[in-house]
PDB file of C-alpha atoms in Angstrom:
ATOM      1  CA  MET A  27       0.289   0.008   0.027  1.00  0.00           C
ATOM      2  CA  ALA A  28       1.056   3.743  -0.615  1.00  0.00           C
ATOM      3  CA  GLU A  29       2.601   5.707   2.182  1.00  0.00           C
ATOM      4  CA  TRP A  30       3.576   9.319   2.406  1.00  0.00           C
ATOM      5  CA  ILE A  31       6.504  10.000   4.314  1.00  0.00           C
ATOM      6  CA  TYR A  32       6.766  13.815   5.726  1.00  0.00           C
ATOM      7  CA  GLU A  33       9.309  15.500   7.347  1.00  0.00           C
ATOM      8  CA  THR A  34       9.400  18.996   8.815  1.00  0.00           C
ATOM      9  CA  GLY A  35      12.897  20.465   7.939  1.00  0.00           C
ATOM     10  CA  ILE A  36      14.479  23.913   8.710  1.00  0.00           C
ATOM     11  CA  GLY A  37      13.071  26.205   6.008  1.00  0.00           C
ATOM     12  CA  GLU A  38      11.078  23.784   4.262  1.00  0.00           C
ATOM     13  CA  ALA A  39       8.880  20.546   4.400  1.00  0.00           C
ATOM     14  CA  ARG A  40       9.262  17.571   2.788  1.00  0.00           C
ATOM     15  CA  ALA A  41       7.122  14.503   1.811  1.00  0.00           C
ATOM     16  CA  ALA A  42       7.363  11.485  -0.603  1.00  0.00           C
ATOM     17  CA  LEU A  43       4.878   9.138  -1.631  1.00  0.00           C
ATOM     18  CA  ILE A  44       6.414   5.612  -1.533  1.00  0.00           C
ATOM     19  CA  GLU A  45       4.706   3.052  -3.810  1.00  0.00           C
ATOM     20  CA  ASP A  46       6.045  -0.597  -4.323  1.00  0.00           C
ATOM     21  CA  GLY A  47       9.307   0.909  -2.359  1.00  0.00           C
ATOM     22  CA  GLU A  48       9.999   3.856  -5.121  1.00  0.00           C
ATOM     23  CA  ILE A  49       9.147   7.332  -4.685  1.00  0.00           C
ATOM     24  CA  VAL A  50       6.351   8.292  -7.028  1.00  0.00           C
ATOM     25  CA  GLU A  51       5.560  12.112  -5.749  1.00  0.00           C
ATOM     26  CA  ALA A  52       8.282  14.094  -4.317  1.00  0.00           C
ATOM     27  CA  ARG A  53       7.019  17.350  -2.966  1.00  0.00           C
ATOM     28  CA  ILE A  54       9.084  20.396  -0.879  1.00  0.00           C
ATOM     29  CA  GLU A  55       6.909  23.389   0.573  1.00  0.00           C
ATOM     30  CA  VAL A  56       9.297  26.297   0.897  1.00  0.00           C
ATOM     31  CA  GLU A  57       8.823  28.340   4.449  1.00  0.00           C
ATOM     32  CA  GLY A  58       7.648  31.940   3.702  1.00  0.00           C
ATOM     33  CA  ALA A  59       6.952  31.519   0.099  1.00  0.00           C
ATOM     34  CA  GLY A  60       3.840  33.495   0.328  1.00  0.00           C
ATOM     35  CA  PRO A  61       0.078  32.881   0.336  1.00  0.00           C
ATOM     36  CA  ARG A  62      -0.892  29.421  -0.323  1.00  0.00           C
ATOM     37  CA  HIS A  63      -3.384  27.748  -2.465  1.00  0.00           C
ATOM     38  CA  GLY A  64      -7.148  27.805  -1.017  1.00  0.00           C
ATOM     39  CA  MET A  65      -6.387  31.203   1.262  1.00  0.00           C
ATOM     40  CA  ILE A  66      -9.196  33.752   1.473  1.00  0.00           C
ATOM     41  CA  ALA A  67      -7.761  36.925   2.678  1.00  0.00           C
ATOM     42  CA  THR A  68      -8.704  40.631   2.150  1.00  0.00           C
ATOM     43  CA  GLY A  69      -6.769  42.603  -0.302  1.00  0.00           C
ATOM     44  CA  ARG A  70      -6.643  46.313  -1.140  1.00  0.00           C
ATOM     45  CA  LEU A  71      -6.756  46.928  -5.127  1.00  0.00           C
ATOM     46  CA  ILE A  72      -3.059  49.219  -5.568  1.00  0.00           C
ATOM     47  CA  GLU A  73      -3.294  48.625  -9.507  1.00  0.00           C
ATOM     48  CA  ILE A  74      -5.785  47.993 -12.425  1.00  0.00           C
ATOM     49  CA  THR A  75      -3.890  46.293 -15.078  1.00  0.00           C
ATOM     50  CA  HIS A  76      -6.718  45.444 -17.337  1.00  0.00           C
ATOM     51  CA  PRO A  77      -9.970  47.693 -16.739  1.00  0.00           C
ATOM     52  CA  SER A  78     -13.020  45.954 -15.337  1.00  0.00           C
ATOM     53  CA  ARG A  79     -10.800  42.655 -15.966  1.00  0.00           C
ATOM     54  CA  GLN A  80      -7.673  42.237 -13.910  1.00  0.00           C
ATOM     55  CA  GLY A  81      -5.538  44.207 -10.997  1.00  0.00           C
ATOM     56  CA  ILE A  82      -2.994  43.638  -8.526  1.00  0.00           C
ATOM     57  CA  VAL A  83      -4.510  43.645  -4.590  1.00  0.00           C
ATOM     58  CA  ARG A  84      -2.234  43.748  -1.562  1.00  0.00           C
ATOM     59  CA  LEU A  85      -3.389  41.463   0.948  1.00  0.00           C
ATOM     60  CA  ASP A  86      -2.996  42.157   4.637  1.00  0.00           C
ATOM     61  CA  GLY A  87       0.318  40.253   4.741  1.00  0.00           C
ATOM     62  CA  GLY A  88       1.959  42.775   2.482  1.00  0.00           C
ATOM     63  CA  ALA A  89       1.804  40.062  -0.272  1.00  0.00           C
ATOM     64  CA  GLU A  90       0.648  41.093  -4.037  1.00  0.00           C
ATOM     65  CA  ALA A  91      -1.716  38.662  -5.920  1.00  0.00           C
ATOM     66  CA  VAL A  92      -3.227  39.297  -9.225  1.00  0.00           C
ATOM     67  CA  VAL A  93      -7.190  39.306  -9.089  1.00  0.00           C
ATOM     68  CA  MET A  94      -9.336  38.675 -12.160  1.00  0.00           C
ATOM     69  CA  PRO A  95     -11.996  39.238 -13.072  1.00  0.00           C
ATOM     70  CA  LEU A  96     -12.265  42.622 -11.394  1.00  0.00           C
ATOM     71  CA  PRO A  97     -15.600  43.058  -9.507  1.00  0.00           C
ATOM     72  CA  GLY A  98     -17.694  45.642 -11.221  1.00  0.00           C
ATOM     73  CA  ALA A  99     -17.145  49.351 -10.670  1.00  0.00           C
ATOM     74  CA  ILE A 100     -14.433  48.850  -8.110  1.00  0.00           C
ATOM     75  CA  THR A 101     -12.082  51.719  -7.718  1.00  0.00           C
ATOM     76  CA  LEU A 102      -8.129  51.853  -6.424  1.00  0.00           C
ATOM     77  CA  GLY A 103      -7.778  51.717  -2.709  1.00  0.00           C
ATOM     78  CA  ALA A 104     -10.787  49.679  -2.664  1.00  0.00           C
ATOM     79  CA  SER A 105     -10.890  46.342  -0.037  1.00  0.00           C
ATOM     80  CA  LEU A 106     -12.160  43.136  -1.461  1.00  0.00           C
ATOM     81  CA  LEU A 107     -11.818  39.624  -0.393  1.00  0.00           C
ATOM     82  CA  VAL A 108      -9.829  36.981  -2.719  1.00  0.00           C
ATOM     83  CA  GLU A 109      -9.117  33.499  -2.904  1.00  0.00           C
ATOM     84  CA  ILE A 110      -5.644  32.136  -4.053  1.00  0.00           C
ATOM     85  CA  VAL A 111      -5.932  29.985  -6.816  1.00  0.00           C
ATOM     86  CA  ARG A 112      -2.257  29.510  -7.754  1.00  0.00           C
ATOM     87  CA  GLU A 113       0.710  30.426  -5.481  1.00  0.00           C
ATOM     88  CA  ALA A 114       3.556  32.489  -6.564  1.00  0.00           C
ATOM     89  CA  ILE A 115       5.706  30.697  -8.945  1.00  0.00           C
ATOM     90  CA  GLY A 116       9.609  32.023  -9.260  1.00  0.00           C
ATOM     91  CA  GLU A 117      10.834  33.080 -13.041  1.00  0.00           C
ATOM     92  CA  PRO A 118      13.882  34.150 -14.206  1.00  0.00           C
ATOM     93  CA  GLY A 119      14.127  38.046 -14.276  1.00  0.00           C
ATOM     94  CA  LYS A 120      10.388  38.345 -13.577  1.00  0.00           C
ATOM     95  CA  PRO A 121       8.734  36.145 -10.476  1.00  0.00           C
ATOM     96  CA  LYS A 122       4.891  35.022 -11.118  1.00  0.00           C
ATOM     97  CA  ARG A 123       2.753  36.943  -8.606  1.00  0.00           C
ATOM     98  CA  ALA A 124       0.259  34.314  -7.059  1.00  0.00           C
ATOM     99  CA  LYS A 125      -3.004  34.574  -8.721  1.00  0.00           C
ATOM    100  CA  ALA A 126      -6.674  34.961  -7.439  1.00  0.00           C
ATOM    101  CA  ARG A 127     -10.029  35.765  -8.076  1.00  0.00           C
ATOM    102  CA  PRO A 128     -12.988  37.485  -6.107  1.00  0.00           C
ATOM    103  CA  ALA A 129     -14.296  34.958  -3.237  1.00  0.00           C
ATOM    104  CA  ILE A 130     -17.802  33.969  -3.454  1.00  0.00           C
ATOM    105  CA  ALA A 131     -20.248  35.573  -1.312  1.00  0.00           C
ATOM    106  CA  GLY A 132     -20.585  34.461   2.394  1.00  0.00           C
ATOM    107  CA  ALA A 133     -16.825  33.028   2.470  1.00  0.00           C
ATOM    108  CA  VAL A 134     -14.720  33.859   5.164  1.00  0.00           C
ATOM    109  CA  ALA A 135     -11.229  34.451   5.539  1.00  0.00           C
ATOM    110  CA  LYS A 136      -8.993  31.454   6.216  1.00  0.00           C
ATOM    111  CA  ASP A 137      -5.519  29.809   5.428  1.00  0.00           C
ATOM    112  CA  GLY A 138      -4.413  27.787   2.690  1.00  0.00           C
ATOM    113  CA  LEU A 139      -3.438  24.318   2.833  1.00  0.00           C
ATOM    114  CA  THR A 140      -0.231  23.411   3.973  1.00  0.00           C
ATOM    115  CA  LEU A 141       1.858  20.378   2.252  1.00  0.00           C
ATOM    116  CA  PHE A 142       0.797  18.169   5.395  1.00  0.00           C
ATOM    117  CA  ASP A 143      -2.908  19.094   4.787  1.00  0.00           C
ATOM    118  CA  ARG A 144      -2.804  17.835   1.429  1.00  0.00           C
ATOM    119  CA  ILE A 145      -0.992  14.772   1.484  1.00  0.00           C
ATOM    120  CA  SER A 146      -3.128  13.852   4.884  1.00  0.00           C
ATOM    121  CA  ALA A 147      -6.202  14.662   2.187  1.00  0.00           C
ATOM    122  CA  SER A 148      -5.098  12.238  -0.002  1.00  0.00           C
ATOM    123  CA  GLY A 149      -6.406   9.162   1.600  1.00  0.00           C
ATOM    124  CA  PHE A 150      -2.774   7.607   1.928  1.00  0.00           C
ATOM    125  CA  PRO A 151      -1.461   6.752   5.573  1.00  0.00           C
ATOM    126  CA  VAL A 152       1.119   9.555   6.489  1.00  0.00           C
ATOM    127  CA  THR A 153       4.362   8.622   8.771  1.00  0.00           C
ATOM    128  CA  SER A 154       6.388  11.980  10.250  1.00  0.00           C
ATOM    129  CA  LEU A 155       9.868  11.451  10.274  1.00  0.00           C
ATOM    130  CA  LEU A 156      11.906  12.591  12.883  1.00  0.00           C
ATOM    131  CA  PRO A 157      15.779  13.816  12.531  1.00  0.00           C
ATOM    132  CA  HIS A 158      16.979  10.948  14.877  1.00  0.00           C
ATOM    133  CA  GLN A 159      15.615   8.298  12.990  1.00  0.00           C
ATOM    134  CA  ALA A 160      16.737   6.147  10.191  1.00  0.00           C
ATOM    135  CA  ASP A 161      16.456   8.444   6.870  1.00  0.00           C
ATOM    136  CA  GLN A 162      13.946   6.692   5.208  1.00  0.00           C
ATOM    137  CA  LEU A 163      13.356   9.564   2.770  1.00  0.00           C
ATOM    138  CA  GLU A 164      17.191   8.803   1.258  1.00  0.00           C
ATOM    139  CA  GLN A 165      16.560   4.930   1.599  1.00  0.00           C
ATOM    140  CA  TYR A 166      13.789   5.371  -0.977  1.00  0.00           C
ATOM    141  CA  GLY A 167      15.990   7.716  -3.478  1.00  0.00           C
ATOM    142  CA  TRP A 168      15.105  11.259  -1.784  1.00  0.00           C
ATOM    143  CA  GLY A 169      18.494  12.688  -3.015  1.00  0.00           C
ATOM    144  CA  GLU A 170      18.200  11.099  -6.419  1.00  0.00           C
ATOM    145  CA  ALA A 171      15.194  12.371  -6.934  1.00  0.00           C
ATOM    146  CA  LEU A 172      16.097  16.221  -6.010  1.00  0.00           C
ATOM    147  CA  GLU A 173      19.216  15.895  -8.416  1.00  0.00           C
ATOM    148  CA  ALA A 174      17.122  14.814 -11.171  1.00  0.00           C
ATOM    149  CA  ALA A 175      14.745  17.598 -10.289  1.00  0.00           C
ATOM    150  CA  ALA A 176      17.372  20.433 -10.142  1.00  0.00           C
ATOM    151  CA  SER A 177      19.279  19.572 -13.395  1.00  0.00           C
ATOM    152  CA  GLY A 178      16.127  18.477 -15.327  1.00  0.00           C
ATOM    153  CA  GLN A 179      17.934  15.023 -16.542  1.00  0.00           C
ATOM    154  CA  PHE A 180      16.343  12.040 -15.440  1.00  0.00           C
ATOM    155  CA  THR A 181      17.581   8.513 -17.330  1.00  0.00           C
ATOM    156  CA  PHE A 182      15.272   5.328 -17.396  1.00  0.00           C
ATOM    157  CA  SER A 183      16.410   1.921 -19.026  1.00  0.00           C
ATOM    158  CA  GLY A 184      16.811   2.951 -22.777  1.00  0.00           C
ATOM    159  CA  GLY A 185      16.611   6.652 -23.107  1.00  0.00           C
ATOM    160  CA  ASN A 186      16.678   9.939 -21.277  1.00  0.00           C
ATOM    161  CA  LEU A 187      14.656  12.916 -20.490  1.00  0.00           C
ATOM    162  CA  ARG A 188      15.286  16.522 -20.730  1.00  0.00           C
ATOM    163  CA  ILE A 189      13.011  18.603 -18.758  1.00  0.00           C
ATOM    164  CA  SER A 190      13.414  22.686 -19.737  1.00  0.00           C
ATOM    165  CA  LEU A 191      11.439  25.077 -17.976  1.00  0.00           C
ATOM    166  CA  THR A 192      10.154  28.420 -20.042  1.00  0.00           C
ATOM    167  CA  PRO A 193       8.117  31.313 -19.544  1.00  0.00           C
ATOM    168  CA  ALA A 194       5.228  29.972 -21.737  1.00  0.00           C
ATOM    169  CA  MET A 195       5.305  25.944 -20.658  1.00  0.00           C
ATOM    170  CA  THR A 196       7.311  23.089 -19.671  1.00  0.00           C
ATOM    171  CA  LEU A 197       9.172  21.235 -22.487  1.00  0.00           C
ATOM    172  CA  ILE A 198      10.201  17.514 -22.012  1.00  0.00           C
ATOM    173  CA  ASP A 199      12.424  15.845 -24.831  1.00  0.00           C
ATOM    174  CA  VAL A 200      12.811  12.103 -24.825  1.00  0.00           C
ATOM    175  CA  ASP A 201      15.912  10.595 -26.166  1.00  0.00           C
ATOM    176  CA  GLY A 202      17.757   7.216 -26.381  1.00  0.00           C
ATOM    177  CA  HIS A 203      18.659   4.051 -28.605  1.00  0.00           C
ATOM    178  CA  LEU A 204      15.789   2.300 -28.886  1.00  0.00           C
ATOM    179  CA  ALA A 205      13.580   1.608 -31.861  1.00  0.00           C
ATOM    180  CA  PRO A 206      11.369   4.853 -32.529  1.00  0.00           C
ATOM    181  CA  PHE A 207       8.306   3.439 -31.638  1.00  0.00           C
ATOM    182  CA  GLU A 208       9.513   1.491 -28.412  1.00  0.00           C
ATOM    183  CA  LEU A 209      10.942   4.801 -27.443  1.00  0.00           C
ATOM    184  CA  ALA A 210       8.019   6.553 -27.986  1.00  0.00           C
ATOM    185  CA  CYS A 211       5.813   4.282 -25.738  1.00  0.00           C
ATOM    186  CA  LEU A 212       8.364   4.188 -23.271  1.00  0.00           C
ATOM    187  CA  GLY A 213       9.123   7.795 -23.349  1.00  0.00           C
ATOM    188  CA  ALA A 214       5.401   8.610 -22.893  1.00  0.00           C
ATOM    189  CA  ARG A 215       4.885   6.532 -19.813  1.00  0.00           C
ATOM    190  CA  GLN A 216       8.260   7.719 -18.215  1.00  0.00           C
ATOM    191  CA  SER A 217       7.209  11.382 -18.990  1.00  0.00           C
ATOM    192  CA  ALA A 218       4.098  10.899 -17.113  1.00  0.00           C
ATOM    193  CA  ALA A 219       5.586   8.990 -14.544  1.00  0.00           C
ATOM    194  CA  THR A 220       8.080  12.286 -14.337  1.00  0.00           C
ATOM    195  CA  LEU A 221       5.169  14.613 -14.327  1.00  0.00           C
ATOM    196  CA  ARG A 222       3.628  13.127 -11.544  1.00  0.00           C
ATOM    197  CA  LEU A 223       6.954  12.417  -9.707  1.00  0.00           C
ATOM    198  CA  PHE A 224       8.168  16.512  -9.883  1.00  0.00           C
ATOM    199  CA  ASP A 225       4.476  17.804  -9.805  1.00  0.00           C
ATOM    200  CA  LEU A 226       4.834  19.709 -13.267  1.00  0.00           C
ATOM    201  CA  CYS A 227       1.713  21.217 -14.046  1.00  0.00           C
ATOM    202  CA  GLY A 228       0.287  23.914 -16.325  1.00  0.00           C
ATOM    203  CA  SER A 229       1.043  23.760 -20.093  1.00  0.00           C
ATOM    204  CA  ILE A 230       3.286  20.976 -20.826  1.00  0.00           C
ATOM    205  CA  GLY A 231       4.953  19.738 -24.026  1.00  0.00           C
ATOM    206  CA  ILE A 232       6.832  16.559 -24.682  1.00  0.00           C
ATOM    207  CA  ASP A 233       8.609  16.016 -27.871  1.00  0.00           C
ATOM    208  CA  LEU A 234       8.646  11.997 -28.693  1.00  0.00           C
ATOM    209  CA  PRO A 235      10.151  10.325 -31.429  1.00  0.00           C
ATOM    210  CA  THR A 236       8.454  10.296 -34.442  1.00  0.00           C
ATOM    211  CA  VAL A 237       6.528   7.555 -35.380  1.00  0.00           C
ATOM    212  CA  GLY A 238       4.719   6.002 -38.588  1.00  0.00           C
ATOM    213  CA  GLY A 239       0.805   5.902 -38.710  1.00  0.00           C
ATOM    214  CA  LYS A 240      -2.390   6.899 -36.920  1.00  0.00           C
ATOM    215  CA  GLN A 241      -2.343   3.655 -35.278  1.00  0.00           C
ATOM    216  CA  GLU A 242       1.311   3.861 -33.956  1.00  0.00           C
ATOM    217  CA  ARG A 243       0.482   7.316 -32.541  1.00  0.00           C
ATOM    218  CA  LEU A 244      -2.734   6.441 -30.917  1.00  0.00           C
ATOM    219  CA  ALA A 245      -0.530   3.748 -29.099  1.00  0.00           C
ATOM    220  CA  VAL A 246       1.816   5.892 -27.904  1.00  0.00           C
ATOM    221  CA  ALA A 247      -1.055   8.246 -26.269  1.00  0.00           C
ATOM    222  CA  ASN A 248      -2.460   5.562 -24.855  1.00  0.00           C
ATOM    223  CA  ALA A 249       0.849   4.467 -23.431  1.00  0.00           C
ATOM    224  CA  PHE A 250       0.856   8.118 -21.737  1.00  0.00           C
ATOM    225  CA  ASP A 251      -2.933   7.885 -20.413  1.00  0.00           C
ATOM    226  CA  GLN A 252      -2.041   4.682 -18.777  1.00  0.00           C
ATOM    227  CA  ALA A 253       0.535   6.176 -16.606  1.00  0.00           C
ATOM    228  CA  MET A 254      -0.605   9.479 -16.199  1.00  0.00           C
ATOM    229  CA  PRO A 255      -3.617   9.936 -13.329  1.00  0.00           C
ATOM    230  CA  GLN A 256      -6.573  12.368 -13.836  1.00  0.00           C
ATOM    231  CA  PRO A 257      -7.021  15.231 -13.850  1.00  0.00           C
ATOM    232  CA  TYR A 258      -5.364  16.262 -17.271  1.00  0.00           C
ATOM    233  CA  GLU A 259      -6.301  17.452 -20.665  1.00  0.00           C
ATOM    234  CA  ARG A 260      -4.040  16.106 -23.898  1.00  0.00           C
ATOM    235  CA  THR A 261      -3.593  16.901 -27.571  1.00  0.00           C
ATOM    236  CA  ALA A 262      -3.407  13.744 -30.116  1.00  0.00           C
ATOM    237  CA  VAL A 263       0.367  13.238 -30.673  1.00  0.00           C
ATOM    238  CA  ASN A 264       0.717  14.822 -33.922  1.00  0.00           C
ATOM    239  CA  GLY A 265       3.080  13.571 -36.687  1.00  0.00           C
ATOM    240  CA  PHE A 266       6.242  15.226 -35.517  1.00  0.00           C
ATOM    241  CA  GLY A 267       5.511  13.232 -32.144  1.00  0.00           C
ATOM    242  CA  PHE A 268       4.645  16.088 -30.067  1.00  0.00           C
ATOM    243  CA  LEU A 269       2.017  15.833 -27.242  1.00  0.00           C
ATOM    244  CA  GLN A 270       0.721  18.680 -25.321  1.00  0.00           C
ATOM    245  CA  ILE A 271      -0.781  18.392 -21.633  1.00  0.00           C
ATOM    246  CA  ILE A 272      -2.297  20.601 -19.467  1.00  0.00           C
ATOM    247  CA  ARG A 273      -2.715  20.174 -16.144  1.00  0.00           C
ATOM    248  CA  PRO A 274      -4.360  22.140 -13.065  1.00  0.00           C
ATOM    249  CA  ARG A 275      -1.518  24.457 -11.416  1.00  0.00           C
ATOM    250  CA  SER A 276      -1.727  25.524  -8.032  1.00  0.00           C
ATOM    251  CA  HIS A 277       1.869  25.863  -6.952  1.00  0.00           C
ATOM    252  CA  ALA A 278       5.363  25.730  -7.997  1.00  0.00           C
ATOM    253  CA  SER A 279       6.951  22.522  -9.395  1.00  0.00           C
ATOM    254  CA  LEU A 280      10.020  20.675  -7.719  1.00  0.00           C
ATOM    255  CA  CYS A 281      11.893  21.193 -10.565  1.00  0.00           C
ATOM    256  CA  GLU A 282      11.043  25.347 -10.189  1.00  0.00           C
ATOM    257  CA  ILE A 283      11.520  25.154  -6.783  1.00  0.00           C
ATOM    258  CA  LEU A 284      14.963  23.717  -6.936  1.00  0.00           C
ATOM    259  CA  GLN A 285      15.839  25.307 -10.122  1.00  0.00           C
ATOM    260  CA  LEU A 286      15.087  28.796  -9.807  1.00  0.00           C
ATOM    261  CA  ALA A 287      16.306  29.236  -6.581  1.00  0.00           C
ATOM    262  CA  PRO A 288      19.292  27.063  -6.159  1.00  0.00           C
ATOM    263  CA  VAL A 289      21.213  28.568  -3.591  1.00  0.00           C
ATOM    264  CA  PRO A 290      18.477  28.860  -1.273  1.00  0.00           C
ATOM    265  CA  ALA A 291      17.426  25.036  -2.183  1.00  0.00           C
ATOM    266  CA  ALA A 292      21.051  23.933  -1.330  1.00  0.00           C
ATOM    267  CA  ALA A 293      21.156  25.559   1.762  1.00  0.00           C
ATOM    268  CA  ARG A 294      17.959  24.035   3.014  1.00  0.00           C
ATOM    269  CA  ALA A 295      19.133  20.685   2.033  1.00  0.00           C
ATOM    270  CA  LEU A 296      22.857  21.057   3.715  1.00  0.00           C
ATOM    271  CA  LEU A 297      21.004  21.857   6.979  1.00  0.00           C
ATOM    272  CA  ARG A 298      19.517  18.851   6.699  1.00  0.00           C
ATOM    273  CA  ARG A 299      22.318  16.702   6.266  1.00  0.00           C
ATOM    274  CA  VAL A 300      23.574  18.743   9.305  1.00  0.00           C
ATOM    275  CA  GLU A 301      21.005  18.104  11.518  1.00  0.00           C
ATOM    276  CA  ARG A 302      21.516  14.432  10.571  1.00  0.00           C
ATOM    277  CA  SER A 303      24.906  14.490  10.966  1.00  0.00           C
ATOM    278  CA  GLY A 304      24.342  12.828  14.765  1.00  0.00           C
ATOM    279  CA  LEU A 305      26.605  15.527  15.684  1.00  0.00           C
ATOM    280  CA  VAL A 306      25.625  17.485  19.280  1.00  0.00           C
ATOM    281  CA  GLY A 307      27.334  20.366  20.706  1.00  0.00           C
ATOM    282  CA  ALA A 308      29.001  23.735  18.853  1.00  0.00           C
ATOM    283  CA  THR A 309      29.466  22.825  14.927  1.00  0.00           C
ATOM    284  CA  ARG A 310      31.169  24.670  11.926  1.00  0.00           C
ATOM    285  CA  ILE A 311      29.702  24.216   8.354  1.00  0.00           C
ATOM    286  CA  THR A 312      31.850  24.409   5.403  1.00  0.00           C
ATOM    287  CA  ALA A 313      30.379  25.308   2.392  1.00  0.00           C
ATOM    288  CA  HIS A 314      30.597  27.108  -0.899  1.00  0.00           C
ATOM    289  CA  PRO A 315      30.879  31.036  -0.214  1.00  0.00           C
ATOM    290  CA  LYS A 316      27.633  31.753  -1.783  1.00  0.00           C
ATOM    291  CA  LEU A 317      25.836  28.900   0.818  1.00  0.00           C
ATOM    292  CA  CYS A 318      27.712  30.768   3.791  1.00  0.00           C
ATOM    293  CA  ALA A 319      26.283  34.625   2.601  1.00  0.00           C
ATOM    294  CA  PHE A 320      22.730  32.779   2.217  1.00  0.00           C
ATOM    295  CA  LEU A 321      23.203  31.101   5.647  1.00  0.00           C
ATOM    296  CA  GLU A 322      24.370  34.270   6.852  1.00  0.00           C
ATOM    297  CA  SER A 323      21.726  36.265   5.963  1.00  0.00           C
ATOM    298  CA  ARG A 324      19.201  34.230   7.865  1.00  0.00           C
ATOM    299  CA  PRO A 325      20.151  34.018  11.197  1.00  0.00           C
ATOM    300  CA  ASP A 326      16.953  32.032  11.866  1.00  0.00           C
ATOM    301  CA  TRP A 327      17.569  29.654  10.158  1.00  0.00           C
ATOM    302  CA  LEU A 328      21.500  28.710  11.661  1.00  0.00           C
ATOM    303  CA  GLY A 329      19.726  29.629  15.405  1.00  0.00           C
ATOM    304  CA  GLU A 330      17.393  26.662  15.047  1.00  0.00           C
ATOM    305  CA  ILE A 331      19.908  24.337  13.588  1.00  0.00           C
ATOM    306  CA  GLY A 332      22.242  25.343  16.523  1.00  0.00           C
ATOM    307  CA  GLN A 333      19.070  24.856  18.854  1.00  0.00           C
ATOM    308  CA  ARG A 334      18.312  21.254  17.120  1.00  0.00           C
ATOM    309  CA  LEU A 335      22.581  20.344  18.022  1.00  0.00           C
ATOM    310  CA  GLY A 336      22.614  21.801  21.379  1.00  0.00           C
ATOM    311  CA  GLY A 337      25.350  24.575  20.609  1.00  0.00           C
ATOM    312  CA  ALA A 338      26.308  27.247  18.061  1.00  0.00           C
ATOM    313  CA  THR A 339      26.928  26.885  14.512  1.00  0.00           C
ATOM    314  CA  GLY A 340      29.702  28.557  12.604  1.00  0.00           C
ATOM    315  CA  LEU A 341      30.303  28.853   8.797  1.00  0.00           C
ATOM    316  CA  TYR A 342      33.634  28.350   7.077  1.00  0.00           C
ATOM    317  CA  ALA A 343      33.724  29.336   3.438  1.00  0.00           C
ATOM    318  CA  ASP A 344      35.482  27.097   0.989  1.00  0.00           C
ATOM    319  CA  PRO A 345      35.357  27.941  -2.852  1.00  0.00           C
ATOM    320  CA  GLU A 346      36.632  24.941  -3.952  1.00  0.00           C
ATOM    321  CA  LEU A 347      33.076  22.919  -2.949  1.00  0.00           C
ATOM    322  CA  ALA A 348      30.191  22.734  -5.144  1.00  0.00           C
ATOM    323  CA  ILE A 349      27.102  24.741  -4.279  1.00  0.00           C
ATOM    324  CA  GLY A 350      25.453  21.508  -3.687  1.00  0.00           C
ATOM    325  CA  GLY A 351      28.452  20.249  -1.450  1.00  0.00           C
ATOM    326  CA  GLY A 352      28.848  21.036   2.179  1.00  0.00           C
ATOM    327  CA  HIS A 353      30.008  19.568   5.063  1.00  0.00           C
ATOM    328  CA  VAL A 354      29.415  19.830   9.251  1.00  0.00           C
ATOM    329  CA  GLU A 355      32.475  19.253  11.942  1.00  0.00           C
ATOM    330  CA  ARG A 356      32.501  19.920  15.628  1.00  0.00           C
ATOM    331  CA  ALA A 357      33.680  23.133  16.425  1.00  0.00           C
TER     332      ALA A 357
END
């Protein structure tokens, strides 16, 4: 039976759905990422970007959200109750604000669902993992899953997938050494599994090997359908092997979380290793200078790891280390 493993870390919460001894869904919720999906809150209209259609509200907590459609005859400075329908998503050079809509009549303010709330509502049992316990996440391949999401490279028997994040859509390129039809079917199944694993949503394009006739293209599409749980919509596989999928999007994917903010992601992963090092008391973390600079900007995180280990935590910068490297030792 499938089971969620959940862990509360410094700066993030983590969860993995385990089926048949493998991670089939990997999720990270970043601390302070902004208003969560489903949140209902009061906002003040600070800008009208498209009259009668779209504007920007500033919520009580200070975060901003794009709201559409605008209520009729609303003016700048007016207050309105909105519901968050998509969380803020990072994007190179132009982060996307959260997206909201006017709340329905009679709605009352409430918080959005946390990661723990979402996995608890999935119907699968949830096991909370503590730092002093065996690292079940890593035993099931957590590190490998995160490395694939961060690099955008996913290898399977007979081929590989390359995931590219673009402002318009997420693109997946399927390549390999198998015969075109065999690779297209296998690539379609692996693409579906990867969408689920990394929580890739929104508009997604899959570039599969070109196959022959209509029946082969139908078989490739069916291979995708058999591996992809609902909800989603898709096109047919066209003559060039391209398949487009639309999945409801309410928050950032694992690839976006890791690729669009690699230094914070690496810092949180390093603190996880530090917490599980088994060391007690004062410690020193050695890491890349960018990682040290980021951690110095988060004294609350350093204070928390020091509290968990029972001693102060110092930093030492080593430019020879990779961003994803770093280690800890007794001070």
